[in-house]
mmCIF file of C-alpha atoms in Angstrom:
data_model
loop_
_atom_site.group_PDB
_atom_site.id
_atom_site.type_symbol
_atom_site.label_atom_id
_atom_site.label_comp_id
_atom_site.label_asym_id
_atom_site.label_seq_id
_atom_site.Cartn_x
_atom_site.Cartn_y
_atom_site.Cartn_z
ATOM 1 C CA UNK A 1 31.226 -40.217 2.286
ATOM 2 C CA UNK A 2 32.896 -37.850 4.417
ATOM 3 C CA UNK A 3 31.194 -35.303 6.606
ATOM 4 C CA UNK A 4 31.314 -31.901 5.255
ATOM 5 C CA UNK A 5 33.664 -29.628 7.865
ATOM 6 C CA UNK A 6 31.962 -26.900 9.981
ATOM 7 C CA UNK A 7 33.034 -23.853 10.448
ATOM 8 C CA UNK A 8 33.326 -23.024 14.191
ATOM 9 C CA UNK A 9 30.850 -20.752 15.716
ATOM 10 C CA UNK A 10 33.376 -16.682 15.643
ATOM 11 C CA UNK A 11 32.388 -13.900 18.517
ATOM 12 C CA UNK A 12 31.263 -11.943 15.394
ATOM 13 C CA UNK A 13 29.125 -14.112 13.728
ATOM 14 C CA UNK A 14 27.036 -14.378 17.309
ATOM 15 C CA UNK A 15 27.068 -11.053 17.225
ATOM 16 C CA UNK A 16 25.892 -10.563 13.266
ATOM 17 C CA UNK A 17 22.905 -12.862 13.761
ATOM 18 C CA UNK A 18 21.702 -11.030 17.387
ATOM 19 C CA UNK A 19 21.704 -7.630 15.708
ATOM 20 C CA UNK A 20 19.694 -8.945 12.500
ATOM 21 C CA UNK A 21 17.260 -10.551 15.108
ATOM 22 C CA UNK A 22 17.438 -7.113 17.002
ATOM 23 C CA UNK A 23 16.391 -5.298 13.746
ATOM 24 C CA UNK A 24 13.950 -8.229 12.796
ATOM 25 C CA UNK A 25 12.537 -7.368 16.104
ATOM 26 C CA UNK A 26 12.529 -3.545 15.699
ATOM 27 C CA UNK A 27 10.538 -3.718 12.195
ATOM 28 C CA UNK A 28 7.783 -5.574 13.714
ATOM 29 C CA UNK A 29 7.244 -2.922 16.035
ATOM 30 C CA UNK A 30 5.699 -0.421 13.439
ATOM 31 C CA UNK A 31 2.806 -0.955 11.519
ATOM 32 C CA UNK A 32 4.355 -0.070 7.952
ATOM 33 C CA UNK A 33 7.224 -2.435 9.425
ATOM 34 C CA UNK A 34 4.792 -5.293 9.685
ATOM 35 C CA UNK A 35 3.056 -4.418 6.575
ATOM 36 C CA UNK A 36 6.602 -4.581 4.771
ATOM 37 C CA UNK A 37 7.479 -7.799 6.623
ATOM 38 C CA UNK A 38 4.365 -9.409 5.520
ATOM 39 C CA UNK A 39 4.915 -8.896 1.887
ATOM 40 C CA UNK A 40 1.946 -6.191 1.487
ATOM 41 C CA UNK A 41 4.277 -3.948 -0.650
ATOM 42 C CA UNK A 42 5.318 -6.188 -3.001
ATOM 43 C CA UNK A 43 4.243 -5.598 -6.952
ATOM 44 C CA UNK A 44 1.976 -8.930 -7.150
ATOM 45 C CA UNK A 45 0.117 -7.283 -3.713
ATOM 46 C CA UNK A 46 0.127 -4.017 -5.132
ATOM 47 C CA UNK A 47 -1.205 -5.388 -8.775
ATOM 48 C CA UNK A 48 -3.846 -7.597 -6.721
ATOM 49 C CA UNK A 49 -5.093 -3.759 -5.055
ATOM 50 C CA UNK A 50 -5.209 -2.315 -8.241
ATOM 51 C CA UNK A 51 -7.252 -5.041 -10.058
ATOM 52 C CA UNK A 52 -9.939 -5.256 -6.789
ATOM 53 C CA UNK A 53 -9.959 -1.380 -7.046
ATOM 54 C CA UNK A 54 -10.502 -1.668 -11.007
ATOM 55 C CA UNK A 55 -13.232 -4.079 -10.328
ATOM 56 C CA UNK A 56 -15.135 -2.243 -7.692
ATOM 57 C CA UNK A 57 -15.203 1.368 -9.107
ATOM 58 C CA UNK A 58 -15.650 0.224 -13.074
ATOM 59 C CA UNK A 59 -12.390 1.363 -13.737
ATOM 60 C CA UNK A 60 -10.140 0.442 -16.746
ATOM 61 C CA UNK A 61 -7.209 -1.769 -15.903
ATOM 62 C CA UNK A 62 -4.391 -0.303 -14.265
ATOM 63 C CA UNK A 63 -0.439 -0.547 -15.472
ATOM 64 C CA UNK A 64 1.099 -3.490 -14.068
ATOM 65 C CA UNK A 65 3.545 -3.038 -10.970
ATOM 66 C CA UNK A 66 6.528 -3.219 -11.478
ATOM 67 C CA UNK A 67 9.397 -3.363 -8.695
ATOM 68 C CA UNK A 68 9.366 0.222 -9.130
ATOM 69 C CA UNK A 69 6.123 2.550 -9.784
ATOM 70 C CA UNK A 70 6.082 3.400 -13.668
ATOM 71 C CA UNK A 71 5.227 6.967 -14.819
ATOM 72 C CA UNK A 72 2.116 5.800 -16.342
ATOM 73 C CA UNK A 73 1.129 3.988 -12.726
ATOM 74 C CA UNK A 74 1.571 7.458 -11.106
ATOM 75 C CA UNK A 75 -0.262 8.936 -14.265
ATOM 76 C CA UNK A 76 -3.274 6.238 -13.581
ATOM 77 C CA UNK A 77 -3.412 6.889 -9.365
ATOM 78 C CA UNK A 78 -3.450 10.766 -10.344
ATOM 79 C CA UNK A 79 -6.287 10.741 -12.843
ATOM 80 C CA UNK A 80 -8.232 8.583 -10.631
ATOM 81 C CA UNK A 81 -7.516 9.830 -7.363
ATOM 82 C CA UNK A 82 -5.761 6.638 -5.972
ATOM 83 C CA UNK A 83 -3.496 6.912 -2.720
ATOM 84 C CA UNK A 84 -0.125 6.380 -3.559
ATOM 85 C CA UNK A 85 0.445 4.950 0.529
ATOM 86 C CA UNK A 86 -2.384 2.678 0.154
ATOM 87 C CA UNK A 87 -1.098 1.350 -3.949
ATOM 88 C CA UNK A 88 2.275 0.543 -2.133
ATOM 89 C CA UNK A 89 2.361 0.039 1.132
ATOM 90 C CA UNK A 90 -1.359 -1.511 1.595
ATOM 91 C CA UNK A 91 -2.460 1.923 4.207
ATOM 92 C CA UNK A 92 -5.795 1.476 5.237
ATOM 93 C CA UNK A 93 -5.555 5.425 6.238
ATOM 94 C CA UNK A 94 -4.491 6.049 2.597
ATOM 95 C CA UNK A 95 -7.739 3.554 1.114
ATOM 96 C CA UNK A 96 -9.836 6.199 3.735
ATOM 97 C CA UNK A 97 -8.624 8.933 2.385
ATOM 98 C CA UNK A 98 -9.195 7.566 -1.375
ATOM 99 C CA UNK A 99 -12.751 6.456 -0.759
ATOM 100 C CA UNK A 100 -13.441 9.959 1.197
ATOM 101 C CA UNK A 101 -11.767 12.018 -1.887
ATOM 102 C CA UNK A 102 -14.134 9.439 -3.703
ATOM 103 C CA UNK A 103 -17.399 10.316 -2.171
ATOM 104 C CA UNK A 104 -17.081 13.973 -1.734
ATOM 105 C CA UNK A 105 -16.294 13.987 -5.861
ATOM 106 C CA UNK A 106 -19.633 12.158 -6.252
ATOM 107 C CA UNK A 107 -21.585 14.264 -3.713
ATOM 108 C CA UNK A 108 -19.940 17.380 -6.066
ATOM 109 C CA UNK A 109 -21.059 15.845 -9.200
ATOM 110 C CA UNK A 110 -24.590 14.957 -8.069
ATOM 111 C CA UNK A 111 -25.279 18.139 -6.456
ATOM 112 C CA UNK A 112 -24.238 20.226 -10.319
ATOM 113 C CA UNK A 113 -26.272 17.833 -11.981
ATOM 114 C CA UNK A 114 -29.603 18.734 -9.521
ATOM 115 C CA UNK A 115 -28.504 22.372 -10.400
ATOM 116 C CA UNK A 116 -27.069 23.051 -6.656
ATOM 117 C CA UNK A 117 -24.211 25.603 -5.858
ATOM 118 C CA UNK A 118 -21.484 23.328 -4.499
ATOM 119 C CA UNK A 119 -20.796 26.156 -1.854
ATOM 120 C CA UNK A 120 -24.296 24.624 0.089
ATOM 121 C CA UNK A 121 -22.943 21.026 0.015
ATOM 122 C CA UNK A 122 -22.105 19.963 3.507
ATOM 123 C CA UNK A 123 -18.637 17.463 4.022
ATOM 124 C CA UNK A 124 -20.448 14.920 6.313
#
């Protein structure tokens, strides 16, 4: 069989693969650029998020994922105050902020059904 011919080595494609390592490199250097890199925004780790946040809260099943957010995803993150950062990006600061928005609803709803004016509720 005969060897399949190479193609020699060009000045540009040296240069093409240093400045895709150079960017490779850059990405890393943020944290959303790490998250992306790892895969943490992709619809089967967005879908997995969804279904562990279903689970723990006693929500009903969320839409599915797709490659692109669906109107009734956005619908489904509005109603129950999901973070949009967190749903697609895996931001821990946007889970925070959803399990904050979370609590302070539940402090809210306790304190009306005890028969307290929410304007004496304290946010700590």
């Amino acid at each position: 069989m005969a060897k399949a011919k190479e193609k020699p080595i060009t000045r540009a494609g040296i240069t093409r693969r240093r400045n895709a390592a150079k960017r490779r490199r850059l990405r890393f250097r943020t944290p959303l650029g790490r998250l992306d890199a790892d895969g943490a925004s992709s619809a089967q780790n967005n879908n997995r998020r969804l279904l562990w946040l279903a689970i723990e809260w006693g929500l009903e099943p969320a839409p599915k994922v797709g490659p692109a957010p669906s109107a009734e995803l956005c619908d489904y993150c509005r109603k129950h105050g999901i973070n949009v950062d967190w749903m697609l990006d895996g931001d821990l600061k946007g889970l925070k902020r959803t399990i904050d928005e979370r609590r302070g609803h539940q402090r809210a709803e306790r304190a009306l059904w005890r028969g307290m004016s929410s304007s004496r509720l304290s946010t700590s």
